[in-house]
Short mmCIF file of C-alpha atoms and ligand atoms in Angstrom, two decimals:
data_model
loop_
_atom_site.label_atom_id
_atom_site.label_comp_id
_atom_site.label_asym_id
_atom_site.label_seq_id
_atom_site.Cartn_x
_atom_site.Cartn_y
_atom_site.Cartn_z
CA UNK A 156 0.00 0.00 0.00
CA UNK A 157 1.27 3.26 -0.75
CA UNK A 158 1.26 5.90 1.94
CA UNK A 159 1.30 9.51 0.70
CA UNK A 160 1.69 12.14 3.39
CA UNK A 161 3.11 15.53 2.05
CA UNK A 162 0.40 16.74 -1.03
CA UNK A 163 1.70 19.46 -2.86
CA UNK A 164 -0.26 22.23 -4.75
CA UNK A 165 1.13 24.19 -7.31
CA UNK A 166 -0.06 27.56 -8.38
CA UNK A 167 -0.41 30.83 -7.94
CA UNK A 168 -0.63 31.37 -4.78
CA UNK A 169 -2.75 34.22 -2.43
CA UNK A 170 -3.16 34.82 1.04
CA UNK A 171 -3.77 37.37 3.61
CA UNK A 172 -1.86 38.50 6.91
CA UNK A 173 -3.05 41.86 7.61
CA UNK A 174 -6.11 44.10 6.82
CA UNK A 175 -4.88 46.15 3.76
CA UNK A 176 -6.66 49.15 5.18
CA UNK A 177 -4.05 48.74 7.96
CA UNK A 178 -0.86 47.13 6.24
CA UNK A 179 -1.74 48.46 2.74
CA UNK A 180 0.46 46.14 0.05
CA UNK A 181 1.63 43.96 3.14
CA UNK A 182 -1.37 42.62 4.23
CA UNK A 183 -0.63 40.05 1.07
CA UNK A 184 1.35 37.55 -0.22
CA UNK A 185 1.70 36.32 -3.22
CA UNK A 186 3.85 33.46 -4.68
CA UNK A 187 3.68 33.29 -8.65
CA UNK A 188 4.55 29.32 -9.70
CA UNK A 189 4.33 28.96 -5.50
CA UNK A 190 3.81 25.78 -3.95
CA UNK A 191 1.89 24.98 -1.02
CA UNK A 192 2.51 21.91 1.37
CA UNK A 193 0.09 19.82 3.36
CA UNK A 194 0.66 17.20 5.54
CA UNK A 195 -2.13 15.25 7.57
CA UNK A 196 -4.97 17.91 6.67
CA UNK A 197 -2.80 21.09 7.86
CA UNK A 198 -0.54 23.23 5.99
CA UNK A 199 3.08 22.86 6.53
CA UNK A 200 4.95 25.33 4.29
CA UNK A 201 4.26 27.40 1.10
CA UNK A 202 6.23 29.68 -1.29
CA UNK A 203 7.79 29.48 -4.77
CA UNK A 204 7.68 25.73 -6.23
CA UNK A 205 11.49 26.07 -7.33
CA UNK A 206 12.59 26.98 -3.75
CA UNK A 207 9.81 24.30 -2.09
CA UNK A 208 10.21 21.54 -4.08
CA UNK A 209 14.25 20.64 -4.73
CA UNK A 210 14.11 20.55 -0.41
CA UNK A 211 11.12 18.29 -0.36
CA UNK A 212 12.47 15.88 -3.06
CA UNK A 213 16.30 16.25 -1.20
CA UNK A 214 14.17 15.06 2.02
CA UNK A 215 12.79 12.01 0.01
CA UNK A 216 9.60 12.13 1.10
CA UNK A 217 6.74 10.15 -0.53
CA UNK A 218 4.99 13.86 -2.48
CA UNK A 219 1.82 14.17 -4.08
CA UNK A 220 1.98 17.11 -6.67
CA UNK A 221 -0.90 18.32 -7.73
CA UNK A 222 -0.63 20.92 -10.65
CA UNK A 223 -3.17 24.23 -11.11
CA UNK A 224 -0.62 26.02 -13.39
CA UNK A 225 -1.69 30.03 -14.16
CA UNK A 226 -4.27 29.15 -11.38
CA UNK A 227 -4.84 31.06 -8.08
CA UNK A 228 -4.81 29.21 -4.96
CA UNK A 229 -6.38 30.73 -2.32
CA UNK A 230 -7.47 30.42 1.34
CA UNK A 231 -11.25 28.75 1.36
CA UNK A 232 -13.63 31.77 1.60
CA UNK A 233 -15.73 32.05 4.96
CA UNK A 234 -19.39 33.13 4.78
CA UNK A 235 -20.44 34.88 8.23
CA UNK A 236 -24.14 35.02 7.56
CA UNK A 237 -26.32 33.08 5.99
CA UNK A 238 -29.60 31.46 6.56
CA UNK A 239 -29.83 27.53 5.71
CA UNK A 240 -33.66 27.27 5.11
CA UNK A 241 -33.78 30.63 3.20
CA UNK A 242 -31.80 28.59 0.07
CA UNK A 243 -35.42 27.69 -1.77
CA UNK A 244 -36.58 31.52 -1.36
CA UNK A 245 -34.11 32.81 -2.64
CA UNK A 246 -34.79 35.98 -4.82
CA UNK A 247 -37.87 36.47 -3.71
CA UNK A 248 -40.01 39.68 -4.85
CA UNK A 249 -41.15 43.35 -3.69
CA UNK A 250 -40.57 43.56 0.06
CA UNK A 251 -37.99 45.43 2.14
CA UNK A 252 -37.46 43.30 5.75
CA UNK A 253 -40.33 43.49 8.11
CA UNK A 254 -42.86 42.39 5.20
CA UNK A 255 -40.16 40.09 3.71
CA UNK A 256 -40.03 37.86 6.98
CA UNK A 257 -43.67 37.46 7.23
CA UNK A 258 -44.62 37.05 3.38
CA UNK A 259 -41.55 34.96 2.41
CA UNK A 260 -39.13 33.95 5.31
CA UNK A 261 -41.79 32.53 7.96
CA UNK A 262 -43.58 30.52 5.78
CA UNK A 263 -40.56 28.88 4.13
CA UNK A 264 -38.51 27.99 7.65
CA UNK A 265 -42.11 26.05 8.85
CA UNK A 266 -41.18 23.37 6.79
CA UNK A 267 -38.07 22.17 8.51
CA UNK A 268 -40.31 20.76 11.27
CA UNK A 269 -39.69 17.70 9.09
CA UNK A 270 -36.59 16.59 9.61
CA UNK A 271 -36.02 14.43 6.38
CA UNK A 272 -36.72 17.89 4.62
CA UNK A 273 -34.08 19.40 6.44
CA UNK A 274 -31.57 17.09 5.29
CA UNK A 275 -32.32 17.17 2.05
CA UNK A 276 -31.91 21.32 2.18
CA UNK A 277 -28.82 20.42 3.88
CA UNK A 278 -27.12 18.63 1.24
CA UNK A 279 -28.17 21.40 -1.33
CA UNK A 280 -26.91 24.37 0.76
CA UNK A 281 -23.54 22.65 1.45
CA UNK A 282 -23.23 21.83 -2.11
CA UNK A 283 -24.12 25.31 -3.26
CA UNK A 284 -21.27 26.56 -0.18
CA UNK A 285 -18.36 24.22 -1.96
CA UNK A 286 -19.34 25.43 -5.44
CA UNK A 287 -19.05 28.89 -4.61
CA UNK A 288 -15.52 28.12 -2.77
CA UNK A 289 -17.02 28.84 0.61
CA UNK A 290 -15.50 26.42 3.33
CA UNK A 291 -17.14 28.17 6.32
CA UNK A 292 -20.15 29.53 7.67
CA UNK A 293 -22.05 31.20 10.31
CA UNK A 294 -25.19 29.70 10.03
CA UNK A 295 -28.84 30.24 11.19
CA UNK A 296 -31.24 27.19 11.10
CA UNK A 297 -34.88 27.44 12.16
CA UNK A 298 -36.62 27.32 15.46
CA UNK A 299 -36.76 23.40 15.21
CA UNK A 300 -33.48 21.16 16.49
CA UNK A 301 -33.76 19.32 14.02
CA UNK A 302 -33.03 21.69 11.24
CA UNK A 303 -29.55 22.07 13.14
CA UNK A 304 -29.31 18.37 13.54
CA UNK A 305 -29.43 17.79 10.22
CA UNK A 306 -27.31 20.23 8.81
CA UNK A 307 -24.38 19.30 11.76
CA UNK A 308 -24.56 15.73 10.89
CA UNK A 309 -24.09 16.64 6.61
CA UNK A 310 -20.91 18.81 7.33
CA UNK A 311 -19.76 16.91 9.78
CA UNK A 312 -19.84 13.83 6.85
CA UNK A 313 -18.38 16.25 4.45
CA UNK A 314 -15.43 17.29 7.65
CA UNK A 315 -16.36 20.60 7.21
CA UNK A 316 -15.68 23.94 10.11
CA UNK A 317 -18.98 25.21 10.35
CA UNK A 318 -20.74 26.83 13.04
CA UNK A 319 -24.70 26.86 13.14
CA UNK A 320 -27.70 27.39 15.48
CA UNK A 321 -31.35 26.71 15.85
CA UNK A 322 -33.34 30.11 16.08
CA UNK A 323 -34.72 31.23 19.23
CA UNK A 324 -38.03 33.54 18.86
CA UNK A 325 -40.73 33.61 21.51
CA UNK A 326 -42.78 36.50 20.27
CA UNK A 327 -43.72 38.39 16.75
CA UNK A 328 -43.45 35.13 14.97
CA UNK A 329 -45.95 32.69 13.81
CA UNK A 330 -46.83 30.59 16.82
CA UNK A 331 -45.77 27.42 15.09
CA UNK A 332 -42.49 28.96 14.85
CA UNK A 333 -42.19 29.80 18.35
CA UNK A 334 -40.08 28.47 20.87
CA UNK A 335 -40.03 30.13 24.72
CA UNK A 336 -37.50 31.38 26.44
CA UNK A 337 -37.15 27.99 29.00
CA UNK A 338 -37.60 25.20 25.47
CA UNK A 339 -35.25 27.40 23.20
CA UNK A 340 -33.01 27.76 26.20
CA UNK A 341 -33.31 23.60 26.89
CA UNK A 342 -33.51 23.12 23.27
CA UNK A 343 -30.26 24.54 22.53
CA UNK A 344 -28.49 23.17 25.48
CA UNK A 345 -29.05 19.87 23.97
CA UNK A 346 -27.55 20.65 20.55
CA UNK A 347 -24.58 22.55 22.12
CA UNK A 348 -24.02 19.40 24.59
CA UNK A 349 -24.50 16.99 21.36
CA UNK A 350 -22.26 19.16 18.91
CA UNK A 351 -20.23 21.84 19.78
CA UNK A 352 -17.29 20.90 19.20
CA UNK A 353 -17.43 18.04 17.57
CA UNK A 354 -14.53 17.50 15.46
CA UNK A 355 -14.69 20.67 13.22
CA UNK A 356 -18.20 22.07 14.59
CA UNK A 357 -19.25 24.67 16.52
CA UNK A 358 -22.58 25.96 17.90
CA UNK A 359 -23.76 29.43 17.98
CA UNK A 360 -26.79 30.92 19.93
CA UNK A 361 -29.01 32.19 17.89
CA UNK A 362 -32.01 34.50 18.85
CA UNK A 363 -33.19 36.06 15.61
CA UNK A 364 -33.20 39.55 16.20
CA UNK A 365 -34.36 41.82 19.48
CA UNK A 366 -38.03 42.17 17.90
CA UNK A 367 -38.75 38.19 17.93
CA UNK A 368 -37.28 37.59 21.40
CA UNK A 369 -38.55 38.90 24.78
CA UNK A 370 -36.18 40.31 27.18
CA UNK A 371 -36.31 36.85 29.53
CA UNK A 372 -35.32 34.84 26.42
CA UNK A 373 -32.20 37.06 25.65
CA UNK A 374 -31.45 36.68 29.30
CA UNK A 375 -31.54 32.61 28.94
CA UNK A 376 -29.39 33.87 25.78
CA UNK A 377 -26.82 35.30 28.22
CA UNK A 378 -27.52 32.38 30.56
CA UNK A 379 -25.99 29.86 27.65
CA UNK A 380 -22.98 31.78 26.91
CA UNK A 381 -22.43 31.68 30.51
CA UNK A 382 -22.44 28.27 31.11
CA UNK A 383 -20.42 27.80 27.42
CA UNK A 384 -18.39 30.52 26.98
CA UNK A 385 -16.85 29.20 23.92
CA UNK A 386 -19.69 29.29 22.18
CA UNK A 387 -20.99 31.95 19.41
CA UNK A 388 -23.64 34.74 19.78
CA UNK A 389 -25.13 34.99 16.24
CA UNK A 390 -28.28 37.29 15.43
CA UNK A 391 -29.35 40.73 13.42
CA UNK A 392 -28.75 44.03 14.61
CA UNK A 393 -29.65 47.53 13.04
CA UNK A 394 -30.55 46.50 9.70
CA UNK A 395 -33.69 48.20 8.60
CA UNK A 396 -34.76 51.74 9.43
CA UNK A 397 -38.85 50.31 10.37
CA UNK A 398 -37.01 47.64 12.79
CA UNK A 399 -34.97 50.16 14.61
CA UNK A 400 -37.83 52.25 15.34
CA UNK A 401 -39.65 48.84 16.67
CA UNK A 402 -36.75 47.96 18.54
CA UNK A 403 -37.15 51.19 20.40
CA UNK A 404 -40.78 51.00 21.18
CA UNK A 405 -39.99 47.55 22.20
CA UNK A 406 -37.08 48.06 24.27
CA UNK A 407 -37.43 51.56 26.00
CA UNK A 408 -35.23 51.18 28.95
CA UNK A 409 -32.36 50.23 26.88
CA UNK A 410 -29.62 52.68 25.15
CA UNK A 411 -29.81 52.05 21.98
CA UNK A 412 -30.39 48.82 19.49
CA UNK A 413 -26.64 47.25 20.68
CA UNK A 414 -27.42 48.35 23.99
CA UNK A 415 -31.11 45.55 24.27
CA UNK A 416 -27.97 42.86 23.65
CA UNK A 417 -25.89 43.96 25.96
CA UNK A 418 -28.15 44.29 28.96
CA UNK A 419 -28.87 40.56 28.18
CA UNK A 420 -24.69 40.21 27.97
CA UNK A 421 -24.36 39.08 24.17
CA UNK A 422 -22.08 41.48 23.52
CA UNK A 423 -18.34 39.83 23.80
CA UNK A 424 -16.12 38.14 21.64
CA UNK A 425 -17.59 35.55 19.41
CA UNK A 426 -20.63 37.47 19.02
CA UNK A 427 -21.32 38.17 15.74
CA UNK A 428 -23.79 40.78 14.35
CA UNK A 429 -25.26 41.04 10.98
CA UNK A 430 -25.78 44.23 9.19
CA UNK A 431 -25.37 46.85 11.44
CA UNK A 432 -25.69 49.51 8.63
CA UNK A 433 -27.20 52.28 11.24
CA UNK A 434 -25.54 52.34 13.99
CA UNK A 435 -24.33 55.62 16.57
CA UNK A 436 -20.73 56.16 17.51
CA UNK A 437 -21.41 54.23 20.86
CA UNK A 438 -22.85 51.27 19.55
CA UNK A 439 -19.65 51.05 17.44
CA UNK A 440 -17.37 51.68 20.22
CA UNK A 441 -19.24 48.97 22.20
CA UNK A 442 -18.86 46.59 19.57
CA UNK A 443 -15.10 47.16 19.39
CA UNK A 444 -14.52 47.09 22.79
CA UNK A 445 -15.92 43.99 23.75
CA UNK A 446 -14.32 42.16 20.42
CA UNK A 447 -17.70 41.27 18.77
CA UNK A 448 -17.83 41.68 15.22
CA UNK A 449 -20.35 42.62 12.58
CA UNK A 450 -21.06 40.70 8.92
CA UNK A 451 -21.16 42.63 6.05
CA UNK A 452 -24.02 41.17 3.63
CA UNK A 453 -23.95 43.53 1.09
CA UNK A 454 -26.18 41.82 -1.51
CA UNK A 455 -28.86 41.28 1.39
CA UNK A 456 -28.78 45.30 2.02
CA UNK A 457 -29.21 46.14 -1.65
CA UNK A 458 -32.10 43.31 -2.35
CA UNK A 459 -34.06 44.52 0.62
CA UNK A 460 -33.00 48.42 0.09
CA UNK A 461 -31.60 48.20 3.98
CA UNK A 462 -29.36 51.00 4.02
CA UNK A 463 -25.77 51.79 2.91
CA UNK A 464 -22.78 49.72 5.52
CA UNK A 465 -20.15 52.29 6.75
CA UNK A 466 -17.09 50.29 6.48
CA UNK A 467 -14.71 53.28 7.16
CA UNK A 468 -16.76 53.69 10.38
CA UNK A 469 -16.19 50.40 11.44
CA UNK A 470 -12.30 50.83 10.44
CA UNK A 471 -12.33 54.19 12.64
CA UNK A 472 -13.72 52.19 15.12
CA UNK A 473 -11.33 48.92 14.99
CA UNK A 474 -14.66 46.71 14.92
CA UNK A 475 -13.87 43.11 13.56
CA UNK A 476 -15.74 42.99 10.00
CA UNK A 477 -16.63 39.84 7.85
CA UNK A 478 -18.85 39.68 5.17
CA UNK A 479 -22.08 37.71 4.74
CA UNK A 480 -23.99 36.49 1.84
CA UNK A 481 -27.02 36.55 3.96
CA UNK A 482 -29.04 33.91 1.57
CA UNK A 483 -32.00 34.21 1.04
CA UNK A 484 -32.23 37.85 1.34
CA UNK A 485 -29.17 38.15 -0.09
CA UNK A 486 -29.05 36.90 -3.72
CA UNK A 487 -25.60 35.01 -4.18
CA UNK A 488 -23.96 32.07 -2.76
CA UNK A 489 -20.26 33.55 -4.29
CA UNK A 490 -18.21 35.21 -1.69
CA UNK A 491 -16.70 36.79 -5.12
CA UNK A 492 -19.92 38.67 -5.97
CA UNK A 493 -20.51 39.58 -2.58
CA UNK A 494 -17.43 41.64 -3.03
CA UNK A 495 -18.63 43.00 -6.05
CA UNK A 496 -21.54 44.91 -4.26
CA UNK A 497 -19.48 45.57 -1.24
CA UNK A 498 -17.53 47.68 -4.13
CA UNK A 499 -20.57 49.55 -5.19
CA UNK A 500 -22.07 50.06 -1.82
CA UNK A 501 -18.60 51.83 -0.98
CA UNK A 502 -18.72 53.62 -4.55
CA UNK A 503 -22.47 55.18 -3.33
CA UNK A 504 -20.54 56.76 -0.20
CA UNK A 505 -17.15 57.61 -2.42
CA UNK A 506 -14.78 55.54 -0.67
CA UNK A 507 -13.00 52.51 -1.94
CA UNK A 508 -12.98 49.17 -1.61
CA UNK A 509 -10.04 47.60 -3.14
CA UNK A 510 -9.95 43.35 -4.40
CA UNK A 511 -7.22 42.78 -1.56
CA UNK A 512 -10.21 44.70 1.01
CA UNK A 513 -12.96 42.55 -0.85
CA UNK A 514 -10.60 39.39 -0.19
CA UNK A 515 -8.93 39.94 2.70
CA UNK A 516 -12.39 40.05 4.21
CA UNK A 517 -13.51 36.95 2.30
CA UNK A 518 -10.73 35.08 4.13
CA UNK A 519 -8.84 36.18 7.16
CA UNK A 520 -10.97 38.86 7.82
CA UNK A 521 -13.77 36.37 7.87
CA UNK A 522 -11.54 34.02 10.40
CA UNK A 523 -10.84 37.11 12.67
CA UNK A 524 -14.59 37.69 12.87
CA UNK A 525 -15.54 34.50 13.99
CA UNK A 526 -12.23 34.33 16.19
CA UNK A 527 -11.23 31.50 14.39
CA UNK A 528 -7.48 33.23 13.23
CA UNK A 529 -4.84 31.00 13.18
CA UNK A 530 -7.29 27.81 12.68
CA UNK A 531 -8.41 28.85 9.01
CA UNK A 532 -8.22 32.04 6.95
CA UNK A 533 -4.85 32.13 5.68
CA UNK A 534 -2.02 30.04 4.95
CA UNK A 535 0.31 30.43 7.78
CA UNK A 536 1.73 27.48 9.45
CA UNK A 537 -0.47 24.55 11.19
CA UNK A 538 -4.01 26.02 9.32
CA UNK A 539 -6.32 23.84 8.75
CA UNK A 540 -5.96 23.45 4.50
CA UNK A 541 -8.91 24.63 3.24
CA UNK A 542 -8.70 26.04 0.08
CA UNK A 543 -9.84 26.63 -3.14
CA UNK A 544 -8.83 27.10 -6.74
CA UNK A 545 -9.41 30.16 -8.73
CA UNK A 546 -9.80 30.10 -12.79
CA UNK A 547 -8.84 33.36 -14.48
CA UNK A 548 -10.14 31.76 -17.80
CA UNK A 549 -13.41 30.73 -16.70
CA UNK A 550 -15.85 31.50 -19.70
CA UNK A 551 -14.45 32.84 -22.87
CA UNK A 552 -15.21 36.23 -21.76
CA UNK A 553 -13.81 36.05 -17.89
CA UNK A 554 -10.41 34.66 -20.27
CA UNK A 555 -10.76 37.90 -22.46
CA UNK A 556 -11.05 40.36 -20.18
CA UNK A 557 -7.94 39.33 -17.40
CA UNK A 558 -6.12 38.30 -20.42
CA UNK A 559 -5.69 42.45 -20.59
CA UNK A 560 -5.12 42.42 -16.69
CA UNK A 561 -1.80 44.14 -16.40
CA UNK A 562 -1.42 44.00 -12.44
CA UNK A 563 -2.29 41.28 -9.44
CA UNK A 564 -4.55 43.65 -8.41
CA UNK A 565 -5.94 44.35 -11.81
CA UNK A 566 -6.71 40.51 -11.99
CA UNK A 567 -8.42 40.22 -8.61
CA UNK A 568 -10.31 43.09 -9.29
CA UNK A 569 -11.61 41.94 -12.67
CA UNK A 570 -12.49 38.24 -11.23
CA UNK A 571 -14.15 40.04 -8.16
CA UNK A 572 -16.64 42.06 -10.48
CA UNK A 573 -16.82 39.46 -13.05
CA UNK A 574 -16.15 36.18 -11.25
CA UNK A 575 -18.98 33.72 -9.59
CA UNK A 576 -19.45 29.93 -8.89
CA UNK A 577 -17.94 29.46 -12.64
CA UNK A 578 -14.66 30.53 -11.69
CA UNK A 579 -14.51 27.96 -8.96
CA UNK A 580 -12.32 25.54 -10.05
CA UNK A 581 -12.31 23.07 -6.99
CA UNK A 582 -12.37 23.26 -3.55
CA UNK A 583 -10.40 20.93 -1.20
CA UNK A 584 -11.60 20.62 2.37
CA UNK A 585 -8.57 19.30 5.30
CA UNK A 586 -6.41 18.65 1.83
CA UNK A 587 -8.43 16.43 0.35
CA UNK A 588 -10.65 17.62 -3.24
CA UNK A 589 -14.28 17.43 -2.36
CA UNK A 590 -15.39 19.42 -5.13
CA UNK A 591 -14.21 20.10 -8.79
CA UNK A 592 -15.50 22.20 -11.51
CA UNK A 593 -16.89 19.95 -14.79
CA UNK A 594 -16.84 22.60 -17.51
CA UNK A 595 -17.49 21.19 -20.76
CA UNK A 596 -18.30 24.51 -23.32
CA UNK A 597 -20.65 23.38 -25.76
CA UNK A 598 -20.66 25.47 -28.59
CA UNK A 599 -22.90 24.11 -32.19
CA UNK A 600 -20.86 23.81 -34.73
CA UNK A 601 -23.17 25.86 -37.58
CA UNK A 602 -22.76 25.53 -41.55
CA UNK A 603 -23.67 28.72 -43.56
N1 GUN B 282 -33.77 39.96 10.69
C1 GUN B 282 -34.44 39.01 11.37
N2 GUN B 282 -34.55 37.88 10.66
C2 GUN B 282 -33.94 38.10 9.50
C3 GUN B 282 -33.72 37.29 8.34
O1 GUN B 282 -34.13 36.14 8.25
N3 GUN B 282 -33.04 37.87 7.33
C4 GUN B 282 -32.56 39.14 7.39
N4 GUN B 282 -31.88 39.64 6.37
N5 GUN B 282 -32.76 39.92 8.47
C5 GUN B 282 -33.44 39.40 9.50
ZN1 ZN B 283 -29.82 37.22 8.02
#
């Protein structure tokens, strides 16, 4: 039998080590004809092939080279919000997000009572996640245990890092999709005591935002992330001008939106806030000083017309920020695209958002958001090797246009505004290729 234990890939290869908005053109590196090592699931080493390999061969080692010539390789991309049951409702017309939930989002989470339904979703949405490069996610499930259940048990098949939660809503909500405070609080001690983690998964606490929870459930929120402080605190915050004004009339005695989470103690590292497009200076502050962090979903707050994210606040501020496809109101799966309208919600303010911003976000950014740096994100030493393969020459046209792509950034620009699942070449999960690309261009041949 023959034992392989050092895989190499060869390409061109892309990581992050810094935010670019702090370390500018050192945040990156990038190794042209690099080579990056992997030994039991972890990386080991990378740089250029010609100084990697002559000291692996010289060490006689049984290698595994695997070639992705002209290729980039790059870090698996992390997706810190997104809703599993939302995948089939996807695109879904007319509303902005109080009148979404009810006419679209309620409805379609009911039917993961069934948990055979679940699982089928399950296998879809993690499908969709390794098509679009995406090797970890923050993700909400429904009120029922046994959407979580199924979705832990198909990633944990699949050895994927994911981190997921049952909902928790005991008011505003269709009864049959309400839990209360002392079953959502039993309900997810059971899934945290049966997965978190579990080889590579984690659990996160979910209430779904401050309007569908009363104060005693965000309490028994608190309560959880007492009693397991390693844990996530995952839910909405300041998304939608109509919801902050509820939140208020809701929530009187407390400061300000951040502030109803706080007095229930949620806000602390691993917390993890989506949106938060209108926030004050304190609520920012807060965030930063306690080390929670906020995901960008910048399709999500276009589709629903939410609002416009202040990323240079958020920079000011030193608040940890990832970004979040937010399916199903957001309208992509691709990490890539969601940098595309993280560009143009930037443009609308006239500040910048760069490809290395776009990616560095997509990656480590993503990792330091979910306090998970060091573990995945980058390519350092003793990461977990998750990672994905980039095609420049996609579709005849993606080919054409970075053909004329004179710089690195030029390139990862182009592929961030033009680039989706199609560019996706394969996606290798702990090493190992669980997904890869079958493009077969079928043009008919035509006789004049
Ligand atoms: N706020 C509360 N629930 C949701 C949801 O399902 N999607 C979005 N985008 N915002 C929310
Ligand atoms: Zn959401």
């Amino acid at each position: 039998m023959s034992h392989c234990n050092t895989r190499v890939i060869c390409g061109d290869i892309l990581d992050f080590i810094e935010d670019p908005a702090i370390a500018g053109d050192k945040a990156h590196r990038f190794f042209p004809n690099g080579a990056l090592v992997i030994e039991a699931g972890k990386i080991t080493q990378f740089g250029f092939e010609k100084d990697i390999l002559p000291q692996l061969e010289s060490q006689s080692e049984s290698i595994e080279l695997v070639r992705y010539d002209g290729k980039l390789i790059m870090p698996g991309m992390i997706d810190t919000h997104i809703h599993l049951p939302q995948t089939e409702m996807i695109g879904a017309y007319g509303e902005q997000l109080l009148e979404w939930l009810t006419e679209y989002a309620f409805p379609t989470e009911k039917k993961f009572s069934d948990r055979a339904y679940a699982s089928k979703v399950s296998k879809h949405f993690i499908n969709e996640l390794l098509r679009n490069g995406t090797t970890t996610a923050l993700v909400f499930g429904t009120v029922h245990p046994q959407s979580v259940d199924a979705f832990f048990s198909e990633a944990q098949q699949r050895k994927l890092r994911m981190i997921a939660g049952k909902v928790m809503m005991d008011r505003n909500c269709p009864d049959d999709l309400s839990d209360c405070a002392e079953s959502g609080y039993q309900e997810s001690k059971e899934l945290i005591e049966k997965w978190h983690n579990v080889d590579r998964l984690s659990y996160a606490v979910t209430p779904r935002f401050a309007p569908t929870s009363t104060p005693e459930q965000l309490k028994k929120c608190g309560q959880l992330l007492e009693e397991y402080p390693d844990t996530y605190l995952h839910t909405h915050l300041s998304e939608n001008k109509d919801e902050c004004a509820w939140v208020k009339e809701l929530f009187p005695e407390s400061a300000d939106y951040l502030g109803v989470y706080e007095d229930a103690g949620l806000v602390r590292k691993r917390a993890v806030f989506a949106h938060g497009i209108h926030l004050s200076e304190r609520e920012l502050s807060c965030i930063a000083d306690n080390d929670a962090a906020i995901a960008h979903c910048s399709t999500s707050n276009l589709f629903l017309g939410s609002g416009l994210f202040n990323l240079k606040a958020c920079e000011k501020h030193g608040v940890r920020v990832g970004m979040g496809t937010d399916v199903g109101a957001g309208t992509s799966f691709s990490m890539l695209q969601t940098g595309n309208e993280a560009y143009k919600i930037q443009q609308l303010q006239g500040e910048k958002f760069s490809a290395f911003k776009g990616l560095y976000l997509a990656t480590l950014g993503g990792a330091r958001a979910l306090d998970l740096e060091g573990t995945i994100g980058n390519f350092n030493k003793g990461c977990e090797a998750d990672f994905i393969v980039l095609d420049s020459e996609a579709t005849p046209f993606i080919k054409f246009r970075l053909a004329k792509a004179k710089t690195l950034h030029e390139r990862l620009f182009a592929l961030m505004m033009l680039g989706d699942d199609r560019c996706i070449e394969a996606t290798y999960i702990l090493g190992e290729n669980q997904y890869r690309r079958d493009r077969t261009p079928q043009f008919v041949e035509t006789t004049s």
